[in-house]
mmCIF file of C-alpha atoms in Angstrom:
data_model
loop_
_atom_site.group_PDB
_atom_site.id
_atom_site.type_symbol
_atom_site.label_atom_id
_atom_site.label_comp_id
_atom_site.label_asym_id
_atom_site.label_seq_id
_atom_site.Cartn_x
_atom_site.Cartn_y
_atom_site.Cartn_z
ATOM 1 C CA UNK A 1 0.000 0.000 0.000
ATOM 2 C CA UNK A 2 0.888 3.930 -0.368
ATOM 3 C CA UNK A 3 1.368 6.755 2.069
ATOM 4 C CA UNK A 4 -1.654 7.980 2.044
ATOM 5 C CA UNK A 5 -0.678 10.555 4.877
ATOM 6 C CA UNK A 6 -0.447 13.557 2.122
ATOM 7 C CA UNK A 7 -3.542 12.223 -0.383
ATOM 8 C CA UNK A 8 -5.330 14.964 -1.614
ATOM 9 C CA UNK A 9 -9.323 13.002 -1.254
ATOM 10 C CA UNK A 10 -8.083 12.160 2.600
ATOM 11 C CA UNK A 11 -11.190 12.066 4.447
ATOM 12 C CA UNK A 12 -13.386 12.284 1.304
ATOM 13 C CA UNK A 13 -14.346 8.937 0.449
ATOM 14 C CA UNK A 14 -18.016 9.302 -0.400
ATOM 15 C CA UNK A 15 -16.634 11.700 -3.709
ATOM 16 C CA UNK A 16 -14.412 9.285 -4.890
ATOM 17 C CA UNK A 17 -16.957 6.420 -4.876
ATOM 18 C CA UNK A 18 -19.828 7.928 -6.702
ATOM 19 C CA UNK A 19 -19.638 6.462 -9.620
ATOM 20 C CA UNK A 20 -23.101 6.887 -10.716
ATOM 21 C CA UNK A 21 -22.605 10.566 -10.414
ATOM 22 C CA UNK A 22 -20.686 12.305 -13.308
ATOM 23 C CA UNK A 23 -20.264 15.327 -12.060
ATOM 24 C CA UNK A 24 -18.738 13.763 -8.422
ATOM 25 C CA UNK A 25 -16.363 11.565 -10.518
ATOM 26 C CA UNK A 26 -15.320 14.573 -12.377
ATOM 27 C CA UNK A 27 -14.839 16.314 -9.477
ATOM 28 C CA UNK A 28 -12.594 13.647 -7.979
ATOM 29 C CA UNK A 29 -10.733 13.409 -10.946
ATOM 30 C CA UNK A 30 -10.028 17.063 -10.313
ATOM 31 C CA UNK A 31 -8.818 16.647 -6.832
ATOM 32 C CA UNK A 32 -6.214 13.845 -7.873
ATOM 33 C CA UNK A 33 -4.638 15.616 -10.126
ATOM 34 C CA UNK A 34 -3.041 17.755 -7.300
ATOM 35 C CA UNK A 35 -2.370 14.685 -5.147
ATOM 36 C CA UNK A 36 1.134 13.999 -4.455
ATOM 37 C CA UNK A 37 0.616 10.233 -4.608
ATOM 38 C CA UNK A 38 -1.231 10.293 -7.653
ATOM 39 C CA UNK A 39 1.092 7.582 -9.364
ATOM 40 C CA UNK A 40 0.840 5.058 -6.556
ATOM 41 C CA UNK A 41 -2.049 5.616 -5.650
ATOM 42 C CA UNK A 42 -3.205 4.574 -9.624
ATOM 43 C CA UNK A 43 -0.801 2.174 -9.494
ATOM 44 C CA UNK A 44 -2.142 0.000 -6.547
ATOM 45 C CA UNK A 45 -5.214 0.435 -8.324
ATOM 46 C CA UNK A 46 -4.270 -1.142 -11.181
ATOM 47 C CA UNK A 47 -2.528 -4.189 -9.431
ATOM 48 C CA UNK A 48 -4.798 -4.555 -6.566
ATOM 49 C CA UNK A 49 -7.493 -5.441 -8.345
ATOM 50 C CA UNK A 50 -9.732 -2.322 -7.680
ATOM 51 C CA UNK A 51 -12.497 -2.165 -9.683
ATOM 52 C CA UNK A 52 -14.854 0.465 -8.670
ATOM 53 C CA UNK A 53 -14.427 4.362 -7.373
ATOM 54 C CA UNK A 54 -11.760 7.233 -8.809
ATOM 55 C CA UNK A 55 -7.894 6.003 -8.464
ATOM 56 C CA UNK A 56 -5.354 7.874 -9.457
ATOM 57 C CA UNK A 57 -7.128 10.022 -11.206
ATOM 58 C CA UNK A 58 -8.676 6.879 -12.971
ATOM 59 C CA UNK A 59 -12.740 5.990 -13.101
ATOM 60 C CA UNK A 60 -13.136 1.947 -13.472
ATOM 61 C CA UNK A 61 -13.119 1.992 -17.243
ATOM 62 C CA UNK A 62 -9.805 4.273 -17.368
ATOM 63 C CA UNK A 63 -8.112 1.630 -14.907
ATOM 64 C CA UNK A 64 -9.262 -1.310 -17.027
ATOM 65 C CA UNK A 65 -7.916 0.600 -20.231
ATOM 66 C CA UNK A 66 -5.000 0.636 -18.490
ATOM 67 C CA UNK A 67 -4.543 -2.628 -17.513
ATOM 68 C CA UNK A 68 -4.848 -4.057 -21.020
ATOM 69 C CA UNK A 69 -2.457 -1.675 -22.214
ATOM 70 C CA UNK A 70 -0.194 -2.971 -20.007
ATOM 71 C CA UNK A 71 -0.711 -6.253 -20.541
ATOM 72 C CA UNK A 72 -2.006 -6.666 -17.042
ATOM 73 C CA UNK A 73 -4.207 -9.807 -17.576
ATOM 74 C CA UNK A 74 -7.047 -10.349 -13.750
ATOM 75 C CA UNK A 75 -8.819 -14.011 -13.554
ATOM 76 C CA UNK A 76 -12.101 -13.390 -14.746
ATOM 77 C CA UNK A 77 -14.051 -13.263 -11.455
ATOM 78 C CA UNK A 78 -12.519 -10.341 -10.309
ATOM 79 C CA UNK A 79 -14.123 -8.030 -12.795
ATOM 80 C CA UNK A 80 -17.927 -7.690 -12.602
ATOM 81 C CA UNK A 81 -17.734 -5.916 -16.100
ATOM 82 C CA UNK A 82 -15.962 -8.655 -17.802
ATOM 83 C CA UNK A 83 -18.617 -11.189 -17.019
ATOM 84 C CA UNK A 84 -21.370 -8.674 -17.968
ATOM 85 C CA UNK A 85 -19.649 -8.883 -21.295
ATOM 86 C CA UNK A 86 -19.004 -12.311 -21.152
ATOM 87 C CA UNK A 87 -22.913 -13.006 -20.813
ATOM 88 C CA UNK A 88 -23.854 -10.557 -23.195
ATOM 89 C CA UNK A 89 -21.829 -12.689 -26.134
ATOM 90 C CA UNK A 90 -23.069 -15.650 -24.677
ATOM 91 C CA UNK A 91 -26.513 -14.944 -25.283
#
């Protein structure tokens, strides 16, 4: 884990896990990218498996981008969106 000690969102959880709220994950976004630990922070993100809230400046769909473009490969399970997909083919 990171030092979280100088995070920029410290003590403002409930903003950076909106995600059904545009505007809040903009506004997170925002925050992060004065945050001092901006590249760990994204960084356990992406190999933690964290799949939901703003990381790093990242929403879920920017971390998963991110993953495959660096060849990070989860088991499926871990990703809820995955097997959405998976189903959707399958149908």
């Amino acid at each position: 884990m990171f030092d979280t000690k100088h995070a920029a969102c410290k003590g403002q959880q409930k903003l950076f896990f909106a995600e059904k709220s545009r505007v809040k994950v903009r506004q997170a976004q925002m925050i992060c990218q004065t945050c001092p630990v901006l590249e760990q922070c994204r960084d356990y993100a992406i190999h933690n498996r964290v799949y939901y809230g703003v990381w790093g400046g990242y929403n879920r769909t920017q971390l998963n981008a991110e993953r495959r473009r660096r060849g990070i490969v989860l088991p499926m399970h871990y990703s809820h969106t995955i097997n959405k997909e998976k189903k959707r083919r399958d149908a």
